[in-house]
PDB file of C-alpha atoms in Angstrom:
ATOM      1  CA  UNK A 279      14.653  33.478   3.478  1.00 54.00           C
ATOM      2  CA  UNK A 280      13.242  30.106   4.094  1.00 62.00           C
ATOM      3  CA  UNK A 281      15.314  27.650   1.727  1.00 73.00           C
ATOM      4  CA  UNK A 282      13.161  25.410  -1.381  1.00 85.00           C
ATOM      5  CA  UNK A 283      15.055  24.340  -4.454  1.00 90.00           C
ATOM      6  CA  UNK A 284      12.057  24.008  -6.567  1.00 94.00           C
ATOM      7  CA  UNK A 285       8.144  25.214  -6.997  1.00 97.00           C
ATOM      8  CA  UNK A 286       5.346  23.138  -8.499  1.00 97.00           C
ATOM      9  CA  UNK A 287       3.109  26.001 -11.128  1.00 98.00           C
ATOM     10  CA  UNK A 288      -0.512  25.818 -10.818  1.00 97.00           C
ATOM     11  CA  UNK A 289      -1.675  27.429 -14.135  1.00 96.00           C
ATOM     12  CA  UNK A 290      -5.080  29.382 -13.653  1.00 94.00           C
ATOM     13  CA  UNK A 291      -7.409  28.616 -16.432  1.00 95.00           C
ATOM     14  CA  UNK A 292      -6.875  31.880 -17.385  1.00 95.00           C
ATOM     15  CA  UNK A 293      -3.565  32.547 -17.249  1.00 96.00           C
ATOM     16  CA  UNK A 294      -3.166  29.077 -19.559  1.00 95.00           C
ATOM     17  CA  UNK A 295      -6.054  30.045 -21.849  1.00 95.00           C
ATOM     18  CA  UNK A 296      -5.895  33.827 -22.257  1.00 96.00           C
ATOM     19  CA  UNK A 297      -2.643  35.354 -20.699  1.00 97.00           C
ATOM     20  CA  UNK A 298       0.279  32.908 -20.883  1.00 97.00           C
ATOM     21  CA  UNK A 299       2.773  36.277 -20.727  1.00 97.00           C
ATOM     22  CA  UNK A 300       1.450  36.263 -17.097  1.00 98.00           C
ATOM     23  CA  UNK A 301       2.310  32.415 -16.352  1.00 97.00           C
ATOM     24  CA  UNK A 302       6.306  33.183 -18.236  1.00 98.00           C
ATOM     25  CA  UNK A 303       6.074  36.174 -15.770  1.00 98.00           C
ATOM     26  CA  UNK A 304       5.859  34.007 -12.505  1.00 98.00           C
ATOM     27  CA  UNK A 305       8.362  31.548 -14.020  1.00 98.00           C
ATOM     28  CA  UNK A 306      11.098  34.283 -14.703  1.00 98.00           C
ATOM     29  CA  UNK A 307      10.514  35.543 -11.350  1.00 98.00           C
ATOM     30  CA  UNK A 308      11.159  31.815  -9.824  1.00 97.00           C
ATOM     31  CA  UNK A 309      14.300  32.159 -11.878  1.00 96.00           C
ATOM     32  CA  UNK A 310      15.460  34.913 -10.748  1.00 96.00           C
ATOM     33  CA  UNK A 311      15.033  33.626  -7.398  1.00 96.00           C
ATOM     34  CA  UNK A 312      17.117  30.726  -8.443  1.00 95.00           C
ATOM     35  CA  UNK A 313      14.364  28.020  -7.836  1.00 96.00           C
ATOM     36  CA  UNK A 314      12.950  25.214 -10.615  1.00 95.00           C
ATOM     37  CA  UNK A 315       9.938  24.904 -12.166  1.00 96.00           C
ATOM     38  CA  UNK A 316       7.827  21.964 -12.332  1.00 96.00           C
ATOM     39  CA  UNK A 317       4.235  22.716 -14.390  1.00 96.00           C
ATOM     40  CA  UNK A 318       2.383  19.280 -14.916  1.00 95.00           C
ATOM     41  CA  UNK A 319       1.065  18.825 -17.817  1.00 93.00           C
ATOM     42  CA  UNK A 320      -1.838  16.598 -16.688  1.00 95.00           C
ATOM     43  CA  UNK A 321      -3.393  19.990 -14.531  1.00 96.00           C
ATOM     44  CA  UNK A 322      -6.509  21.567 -15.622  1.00 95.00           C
ATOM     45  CA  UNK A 323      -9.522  23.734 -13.958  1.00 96.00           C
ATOM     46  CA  UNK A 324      -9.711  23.675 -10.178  1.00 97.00           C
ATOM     47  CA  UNK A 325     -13.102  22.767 -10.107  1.00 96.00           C
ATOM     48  CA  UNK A 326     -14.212  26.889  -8.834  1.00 95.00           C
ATOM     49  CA  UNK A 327     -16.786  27.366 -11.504  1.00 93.00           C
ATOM     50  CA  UNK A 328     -18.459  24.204 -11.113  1.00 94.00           C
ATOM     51  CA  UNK A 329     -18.510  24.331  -7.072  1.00 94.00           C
ATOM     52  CA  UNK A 330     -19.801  28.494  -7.290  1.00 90.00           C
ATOM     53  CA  UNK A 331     -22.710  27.383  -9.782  1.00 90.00           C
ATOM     54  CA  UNK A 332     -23.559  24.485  -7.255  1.00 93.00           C
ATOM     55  CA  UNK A 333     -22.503  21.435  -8.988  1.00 96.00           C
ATOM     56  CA  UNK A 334     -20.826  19.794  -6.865  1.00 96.00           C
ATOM     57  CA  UNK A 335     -20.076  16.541  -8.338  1.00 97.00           C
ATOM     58  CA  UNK A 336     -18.460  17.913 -11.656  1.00 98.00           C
ATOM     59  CA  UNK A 337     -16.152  20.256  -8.575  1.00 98.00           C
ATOM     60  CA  UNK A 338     -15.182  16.537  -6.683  1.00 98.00           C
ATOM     61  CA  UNK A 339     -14.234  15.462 -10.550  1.00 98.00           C
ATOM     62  CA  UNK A 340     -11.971  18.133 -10.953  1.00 98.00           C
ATOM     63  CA  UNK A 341     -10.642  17.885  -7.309  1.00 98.00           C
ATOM     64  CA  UNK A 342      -9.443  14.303  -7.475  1.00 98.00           C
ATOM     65  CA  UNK A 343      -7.924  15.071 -10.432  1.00 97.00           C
ATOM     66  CA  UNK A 344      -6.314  18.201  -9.322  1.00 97.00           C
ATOM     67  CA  UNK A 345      -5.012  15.984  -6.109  1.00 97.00           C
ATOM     68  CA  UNK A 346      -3.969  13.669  -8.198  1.00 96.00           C
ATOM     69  CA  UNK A 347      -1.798  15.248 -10.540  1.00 96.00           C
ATOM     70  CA  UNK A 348      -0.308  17.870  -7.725  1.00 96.00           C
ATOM     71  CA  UNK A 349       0.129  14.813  -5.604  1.00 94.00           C
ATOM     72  CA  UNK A 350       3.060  13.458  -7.928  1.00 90.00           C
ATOM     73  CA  UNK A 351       4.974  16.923  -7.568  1.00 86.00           C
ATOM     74  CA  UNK A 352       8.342  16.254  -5.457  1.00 81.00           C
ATOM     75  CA  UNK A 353       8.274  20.185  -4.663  1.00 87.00           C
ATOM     76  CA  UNK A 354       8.008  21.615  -1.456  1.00 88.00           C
ATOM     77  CA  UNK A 355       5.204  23.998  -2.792  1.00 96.00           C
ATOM     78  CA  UNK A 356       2.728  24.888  -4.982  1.00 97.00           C
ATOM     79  CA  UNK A 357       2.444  28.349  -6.618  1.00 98.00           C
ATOM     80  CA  UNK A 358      -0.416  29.935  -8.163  1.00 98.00           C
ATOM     81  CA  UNK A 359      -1.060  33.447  -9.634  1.00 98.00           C
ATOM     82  CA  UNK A 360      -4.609  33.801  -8.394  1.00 97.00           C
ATOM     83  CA  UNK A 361      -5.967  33.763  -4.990  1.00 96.00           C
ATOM     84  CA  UNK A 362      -9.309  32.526  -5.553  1.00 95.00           C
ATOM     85  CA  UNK A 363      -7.709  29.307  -7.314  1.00 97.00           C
ATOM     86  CA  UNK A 364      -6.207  29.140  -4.232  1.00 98.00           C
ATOM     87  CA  UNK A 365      -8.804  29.652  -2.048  1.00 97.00           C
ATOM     88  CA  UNK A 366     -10.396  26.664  -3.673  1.00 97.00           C
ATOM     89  CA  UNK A 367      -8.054  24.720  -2.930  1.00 98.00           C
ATOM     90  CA  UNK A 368      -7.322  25.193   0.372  1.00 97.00           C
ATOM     91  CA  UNK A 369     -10.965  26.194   2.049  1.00 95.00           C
ATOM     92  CA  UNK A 370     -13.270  23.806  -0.337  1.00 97.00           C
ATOM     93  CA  UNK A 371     -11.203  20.941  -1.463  1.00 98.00           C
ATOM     94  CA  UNK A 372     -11.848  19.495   2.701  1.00 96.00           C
ATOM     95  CA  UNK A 373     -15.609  21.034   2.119  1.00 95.00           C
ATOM     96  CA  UNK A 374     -16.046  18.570  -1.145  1.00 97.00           C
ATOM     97  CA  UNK A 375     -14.777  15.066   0.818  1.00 98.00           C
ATOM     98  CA  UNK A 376     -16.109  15.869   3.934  1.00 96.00           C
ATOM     99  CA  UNK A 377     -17.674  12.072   3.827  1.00 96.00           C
ATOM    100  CA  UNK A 378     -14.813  10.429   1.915  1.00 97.00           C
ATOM    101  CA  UNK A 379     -11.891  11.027   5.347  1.00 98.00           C
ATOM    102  CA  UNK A 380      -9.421   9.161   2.588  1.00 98.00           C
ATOM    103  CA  UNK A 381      -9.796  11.957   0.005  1.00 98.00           C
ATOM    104  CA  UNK A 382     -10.218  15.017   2.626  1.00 98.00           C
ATOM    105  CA  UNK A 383      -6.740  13.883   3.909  1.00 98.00           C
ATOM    106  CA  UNK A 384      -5.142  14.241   0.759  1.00 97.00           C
ATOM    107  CA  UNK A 385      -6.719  16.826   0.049  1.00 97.00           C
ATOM    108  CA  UNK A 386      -5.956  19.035   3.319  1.00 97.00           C
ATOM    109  CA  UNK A 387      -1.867  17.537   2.626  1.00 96.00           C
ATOM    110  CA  UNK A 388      -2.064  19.319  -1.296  1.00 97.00           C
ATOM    111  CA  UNK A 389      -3.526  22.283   0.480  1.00 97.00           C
ATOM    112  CA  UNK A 390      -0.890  22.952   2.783  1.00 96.00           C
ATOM    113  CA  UNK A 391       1.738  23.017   0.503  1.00 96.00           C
ATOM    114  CA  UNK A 392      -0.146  25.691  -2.381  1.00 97.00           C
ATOM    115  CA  UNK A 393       0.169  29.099  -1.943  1.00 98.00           C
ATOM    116  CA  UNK A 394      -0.900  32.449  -4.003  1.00 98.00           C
ATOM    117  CA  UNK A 395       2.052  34.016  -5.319  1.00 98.00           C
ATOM    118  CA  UNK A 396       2.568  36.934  -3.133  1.00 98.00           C
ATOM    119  CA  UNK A 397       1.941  35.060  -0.167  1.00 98.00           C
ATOM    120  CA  UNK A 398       4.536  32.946  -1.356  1.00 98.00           C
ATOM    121  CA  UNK A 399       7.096  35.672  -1.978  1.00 98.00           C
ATOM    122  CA  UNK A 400       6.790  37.577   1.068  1.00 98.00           C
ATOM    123  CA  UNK A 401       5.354  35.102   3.668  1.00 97.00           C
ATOM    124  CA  UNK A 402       7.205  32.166   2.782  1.00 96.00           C
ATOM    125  CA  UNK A 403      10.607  33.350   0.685  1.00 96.00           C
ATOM    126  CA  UNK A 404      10.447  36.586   3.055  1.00 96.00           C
ATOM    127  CA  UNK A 405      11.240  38.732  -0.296  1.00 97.00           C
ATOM    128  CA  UNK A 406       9.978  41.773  -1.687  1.00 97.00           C
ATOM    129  CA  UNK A 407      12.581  42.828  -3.860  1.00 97.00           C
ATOM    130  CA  UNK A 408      13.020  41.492  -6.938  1.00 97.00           C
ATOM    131  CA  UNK A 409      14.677  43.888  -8.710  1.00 97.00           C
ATOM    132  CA  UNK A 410      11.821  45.677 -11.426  1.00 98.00           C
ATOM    133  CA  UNK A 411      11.487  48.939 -11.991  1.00 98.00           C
ATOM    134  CA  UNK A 412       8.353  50.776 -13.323  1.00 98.00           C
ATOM    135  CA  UNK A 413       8.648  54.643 -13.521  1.00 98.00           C
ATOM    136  CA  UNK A 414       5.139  55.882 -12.530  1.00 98.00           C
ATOM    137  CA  UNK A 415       1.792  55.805 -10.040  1.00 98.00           C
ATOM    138  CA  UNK A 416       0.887  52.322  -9.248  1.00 98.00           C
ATOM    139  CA  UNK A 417      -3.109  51.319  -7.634  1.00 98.00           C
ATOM    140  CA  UNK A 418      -3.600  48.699  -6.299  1.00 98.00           C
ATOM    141  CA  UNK A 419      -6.981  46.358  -5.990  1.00 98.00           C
ATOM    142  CA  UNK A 420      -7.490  43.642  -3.225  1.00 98.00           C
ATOM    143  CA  UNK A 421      -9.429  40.753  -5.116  1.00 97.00           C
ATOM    144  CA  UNK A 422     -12.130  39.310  -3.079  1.00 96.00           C
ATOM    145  CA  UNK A 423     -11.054  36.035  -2.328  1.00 95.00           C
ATOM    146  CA  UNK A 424      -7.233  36.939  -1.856  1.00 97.00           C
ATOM    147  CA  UNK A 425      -8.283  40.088   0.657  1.00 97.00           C
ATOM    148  CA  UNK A 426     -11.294  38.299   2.000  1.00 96.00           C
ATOM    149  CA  UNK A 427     -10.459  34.704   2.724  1.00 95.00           C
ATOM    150  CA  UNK A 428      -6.693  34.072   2.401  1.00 97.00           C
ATOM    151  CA  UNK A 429      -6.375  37.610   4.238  1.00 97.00           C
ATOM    152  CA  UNK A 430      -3.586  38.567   1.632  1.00 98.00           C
ATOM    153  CA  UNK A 431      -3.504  42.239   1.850  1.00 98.00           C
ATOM    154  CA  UNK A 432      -0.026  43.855   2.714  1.00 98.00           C
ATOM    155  CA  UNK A 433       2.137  41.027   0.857  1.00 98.00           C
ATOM    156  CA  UNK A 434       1.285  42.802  -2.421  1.00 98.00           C
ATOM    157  CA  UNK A 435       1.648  46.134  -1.486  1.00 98.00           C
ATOM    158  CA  UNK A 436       5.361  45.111   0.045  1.00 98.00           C
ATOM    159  CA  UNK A 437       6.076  44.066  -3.354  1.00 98.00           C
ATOM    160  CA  UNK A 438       4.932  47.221  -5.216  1.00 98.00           C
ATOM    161  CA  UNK A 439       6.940  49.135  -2.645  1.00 98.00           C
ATOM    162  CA  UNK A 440      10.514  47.332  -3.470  1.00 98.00           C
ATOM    163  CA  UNK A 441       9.959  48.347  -7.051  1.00 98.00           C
ATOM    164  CA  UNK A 442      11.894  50.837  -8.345  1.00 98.00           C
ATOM    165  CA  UNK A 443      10.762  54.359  -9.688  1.00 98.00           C
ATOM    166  CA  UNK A 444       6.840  53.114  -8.498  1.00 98.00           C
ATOM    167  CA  UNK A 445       5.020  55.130  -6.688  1.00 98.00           C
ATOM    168  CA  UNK A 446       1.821  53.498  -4.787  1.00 98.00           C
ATOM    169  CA  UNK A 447      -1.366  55.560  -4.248  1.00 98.00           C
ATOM    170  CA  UNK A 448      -4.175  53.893  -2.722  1.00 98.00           C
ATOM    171  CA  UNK A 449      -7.605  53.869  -3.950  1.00 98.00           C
ATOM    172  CA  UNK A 450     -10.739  54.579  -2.240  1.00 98.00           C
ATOM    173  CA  UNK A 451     -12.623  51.467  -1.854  1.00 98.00           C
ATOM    174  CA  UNK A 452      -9.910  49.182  -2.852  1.00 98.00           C
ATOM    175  CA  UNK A 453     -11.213  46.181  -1.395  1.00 98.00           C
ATOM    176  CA  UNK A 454     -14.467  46.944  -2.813  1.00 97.00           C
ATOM    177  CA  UNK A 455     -15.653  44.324  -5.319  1.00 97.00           C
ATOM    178  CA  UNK A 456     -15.087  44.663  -9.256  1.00 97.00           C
ATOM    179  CA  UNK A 457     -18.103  43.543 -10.251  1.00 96.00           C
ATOM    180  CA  UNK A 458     -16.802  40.150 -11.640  1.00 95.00           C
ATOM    181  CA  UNK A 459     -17.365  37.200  -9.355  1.00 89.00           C
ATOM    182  CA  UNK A 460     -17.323  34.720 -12.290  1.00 83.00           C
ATOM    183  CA  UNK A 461     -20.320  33.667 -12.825  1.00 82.00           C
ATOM    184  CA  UNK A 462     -22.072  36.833 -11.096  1.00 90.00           C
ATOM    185  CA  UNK A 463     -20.897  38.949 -14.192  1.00 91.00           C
ATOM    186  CA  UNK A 464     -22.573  36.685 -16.483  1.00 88.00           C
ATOM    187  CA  UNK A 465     -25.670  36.135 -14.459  1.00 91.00           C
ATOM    188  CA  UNK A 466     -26.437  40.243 -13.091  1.00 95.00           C
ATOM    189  CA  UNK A 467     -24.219  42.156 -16.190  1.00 94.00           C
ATOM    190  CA  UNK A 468     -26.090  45.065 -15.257  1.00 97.00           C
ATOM    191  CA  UNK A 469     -25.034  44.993 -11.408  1.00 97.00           C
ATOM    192  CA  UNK A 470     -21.769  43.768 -12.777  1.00 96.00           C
ATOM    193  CA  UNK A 471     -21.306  46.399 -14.891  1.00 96.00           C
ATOM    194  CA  UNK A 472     -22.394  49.342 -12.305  1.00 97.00           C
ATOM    195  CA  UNK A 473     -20.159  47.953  -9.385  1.00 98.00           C
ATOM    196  CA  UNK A 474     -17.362  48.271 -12.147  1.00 98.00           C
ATOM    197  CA  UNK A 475     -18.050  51.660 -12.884  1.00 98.00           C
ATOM    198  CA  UNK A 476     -17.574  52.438  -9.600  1.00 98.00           C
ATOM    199  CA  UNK A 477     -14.119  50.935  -9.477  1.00 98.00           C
ATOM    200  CA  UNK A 478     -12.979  52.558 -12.478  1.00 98.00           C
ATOM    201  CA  UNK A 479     -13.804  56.108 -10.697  1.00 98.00           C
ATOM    202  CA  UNK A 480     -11.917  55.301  -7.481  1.00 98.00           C
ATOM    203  CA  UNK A 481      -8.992  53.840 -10.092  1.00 98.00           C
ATOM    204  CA  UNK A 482      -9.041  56.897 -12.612  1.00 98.00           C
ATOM    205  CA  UNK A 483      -9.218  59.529  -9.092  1.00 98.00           C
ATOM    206  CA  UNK A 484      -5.306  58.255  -8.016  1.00 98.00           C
ATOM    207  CA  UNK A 485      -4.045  59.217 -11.696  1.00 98.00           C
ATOM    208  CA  UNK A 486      -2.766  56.158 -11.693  1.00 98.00           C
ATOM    209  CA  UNK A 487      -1.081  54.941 -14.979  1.00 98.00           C
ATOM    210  CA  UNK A 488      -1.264  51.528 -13.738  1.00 98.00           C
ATOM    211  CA  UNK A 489      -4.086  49.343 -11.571  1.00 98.00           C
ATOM    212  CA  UNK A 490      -1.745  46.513 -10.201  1.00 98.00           C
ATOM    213  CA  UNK A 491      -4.142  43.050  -9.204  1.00 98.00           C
ATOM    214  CA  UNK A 492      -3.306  39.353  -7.923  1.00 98.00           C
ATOM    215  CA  UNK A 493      -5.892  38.467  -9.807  1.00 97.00           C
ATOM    216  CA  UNK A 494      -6.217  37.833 -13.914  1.00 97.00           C
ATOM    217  CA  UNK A 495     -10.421  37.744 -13.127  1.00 95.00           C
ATOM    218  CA  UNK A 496     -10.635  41.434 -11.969  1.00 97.00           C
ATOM    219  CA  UNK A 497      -8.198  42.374 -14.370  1.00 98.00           C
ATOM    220  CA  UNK A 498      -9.920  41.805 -16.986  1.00 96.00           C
ATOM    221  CA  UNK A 499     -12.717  42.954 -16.358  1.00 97.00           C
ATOM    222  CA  UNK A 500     -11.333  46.626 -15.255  1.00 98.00           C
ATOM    223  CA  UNK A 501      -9.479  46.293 -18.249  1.00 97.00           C
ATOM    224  CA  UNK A 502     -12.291  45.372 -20.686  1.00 96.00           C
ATOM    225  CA  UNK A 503     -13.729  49.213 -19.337  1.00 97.00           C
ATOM    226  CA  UNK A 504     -10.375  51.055 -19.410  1.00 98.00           C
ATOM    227  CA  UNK A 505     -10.215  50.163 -23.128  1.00 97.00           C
ATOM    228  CA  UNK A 506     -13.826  50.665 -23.788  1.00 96.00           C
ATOM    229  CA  UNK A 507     -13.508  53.857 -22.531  1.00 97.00           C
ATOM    230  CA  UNK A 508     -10.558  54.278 -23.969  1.00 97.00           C
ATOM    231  CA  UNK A 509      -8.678  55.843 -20.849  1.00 97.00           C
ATOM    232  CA  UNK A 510      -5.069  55.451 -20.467  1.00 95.00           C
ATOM    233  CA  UNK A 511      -4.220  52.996 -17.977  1.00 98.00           C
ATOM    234  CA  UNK A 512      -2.814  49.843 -17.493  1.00 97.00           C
ATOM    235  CA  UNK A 513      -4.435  46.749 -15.885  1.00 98.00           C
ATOM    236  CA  UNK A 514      -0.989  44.851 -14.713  1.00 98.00           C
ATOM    237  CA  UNK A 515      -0.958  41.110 -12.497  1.00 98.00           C
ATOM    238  CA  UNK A 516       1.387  41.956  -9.903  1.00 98.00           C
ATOM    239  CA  UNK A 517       3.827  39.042 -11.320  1.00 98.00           C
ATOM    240  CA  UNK A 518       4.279  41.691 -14.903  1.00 98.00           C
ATOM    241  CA  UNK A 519       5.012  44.488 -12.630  1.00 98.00           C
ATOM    242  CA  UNK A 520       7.878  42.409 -10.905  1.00 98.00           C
ATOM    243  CA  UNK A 521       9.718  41.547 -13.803  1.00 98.00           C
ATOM    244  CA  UNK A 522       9.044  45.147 -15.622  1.00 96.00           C
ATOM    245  CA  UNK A 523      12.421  46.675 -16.330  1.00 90.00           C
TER     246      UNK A 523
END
């Protein structure tokens, strides 16, 4: 286990907005592990949205102030419970101030120091178990980003493994999209809606009582379906599973 004393929180928009339980999740698991938690207050969006629908100026706002505010952090790293957060972060950031050499360096030195949250666990901590327990059939979707571009695939699955009493069965298609894609949902609902059909088929053929994500995004939106529909399972981030006793 490579040795930190403390972790800096990034707070996804929605984690802060929608599901703190998610954000106390990652924090009780950093306790358990015996490491502090620094959240700055000052943090807000990443800048995604903005830089996906092509404005690129309002995404360089939000970047210097993301840089900015994480700069101040006197941890060694920088946690955050959703990959394509992340993946902004570390792929676009040096994409945004790729004329401004002063800002790209500090950006690139706050990207090498923020990590997704099971990346973190198993890649950098080199832990899987963490001590939960969840007595039933666990699925498990890869998020686009996460899968796609951070190549974070097996570090959840690890995790799901350790727990006790959980039982993983693997979807068909589980690195197919959701449907959501932020602002795809919003601008093609109906393509949206029938990629997410799909997805809740390849979920509800496991007999799963739980779909386990890394990310809130595609949770919600398999959830807003599962309760629609009325079916009984659980949409679960991967940090609620690890503390589930």
């Amino acid at each position: 286990m490579t040795h930190f004393s403390k972790v800096t929180l990034f707070v996804q928009c929605l984690v802060d907005g929608i599901y703190p339980h998610v954000g106390e999740a990652v924090v009780e698991i950093f306790r358990r592990l015996d490491l502090a938690v620094e959240v700055p207050r000052g943090q807000t969006c990443c800048g995604q949205p903005a830089y996906n629908s092509g404005y690129h100026k309002a995404a360089r706002k939000a970047a210097r102030h993301f840089i900015e505010t994480f700069e101040a952090s006197h941890s060694e790293a920088i946690v955050c419970p959703s990959g394509s957060c992340v993946d902004m972060v570390r792929r676009h950031y040096a994409e945004l101030f790729a004329e401004e050499p002063a800002w790209r360096a500090r950006a690139e030195k706050v990207a090498d120091k923020t990590f997704e949250l099971t990346q973190f666990l198993v890649d950098v901590l080199g832990v899987t178990n963490l001590g939960a327990r969840f007595d039933g059939k666990v699925t498990y979707h890869d998020s686009c980003h996460l899968n796609r571009y951070l190549g974070v695939a097996a570090q959840p699955r690890a995790l799901i493994k350790a727990v006790e009493g959980a039982t993983l069965v693997e979807m068909t298609d589980s690195d197919r999209c959701c449907g959501f894609g932020g602002t795809f949902a919003v601008k093609y609902p109906e393509i949206s809606t029938g990629m997410l059909e799909e997805k809740v088929e390849n979920i509800l053929a496991t007999n799963a009582d739980a779909v386990v994500g890394c990310d809130l995004s595609c949770l919600m939106h398999i959830q807003g379906m599962l309760s629609r529909r009325q079916l009984p399972v659980r949409a679960l981030h991967i940090a609620e599973l690890l503390v589930h006793k």
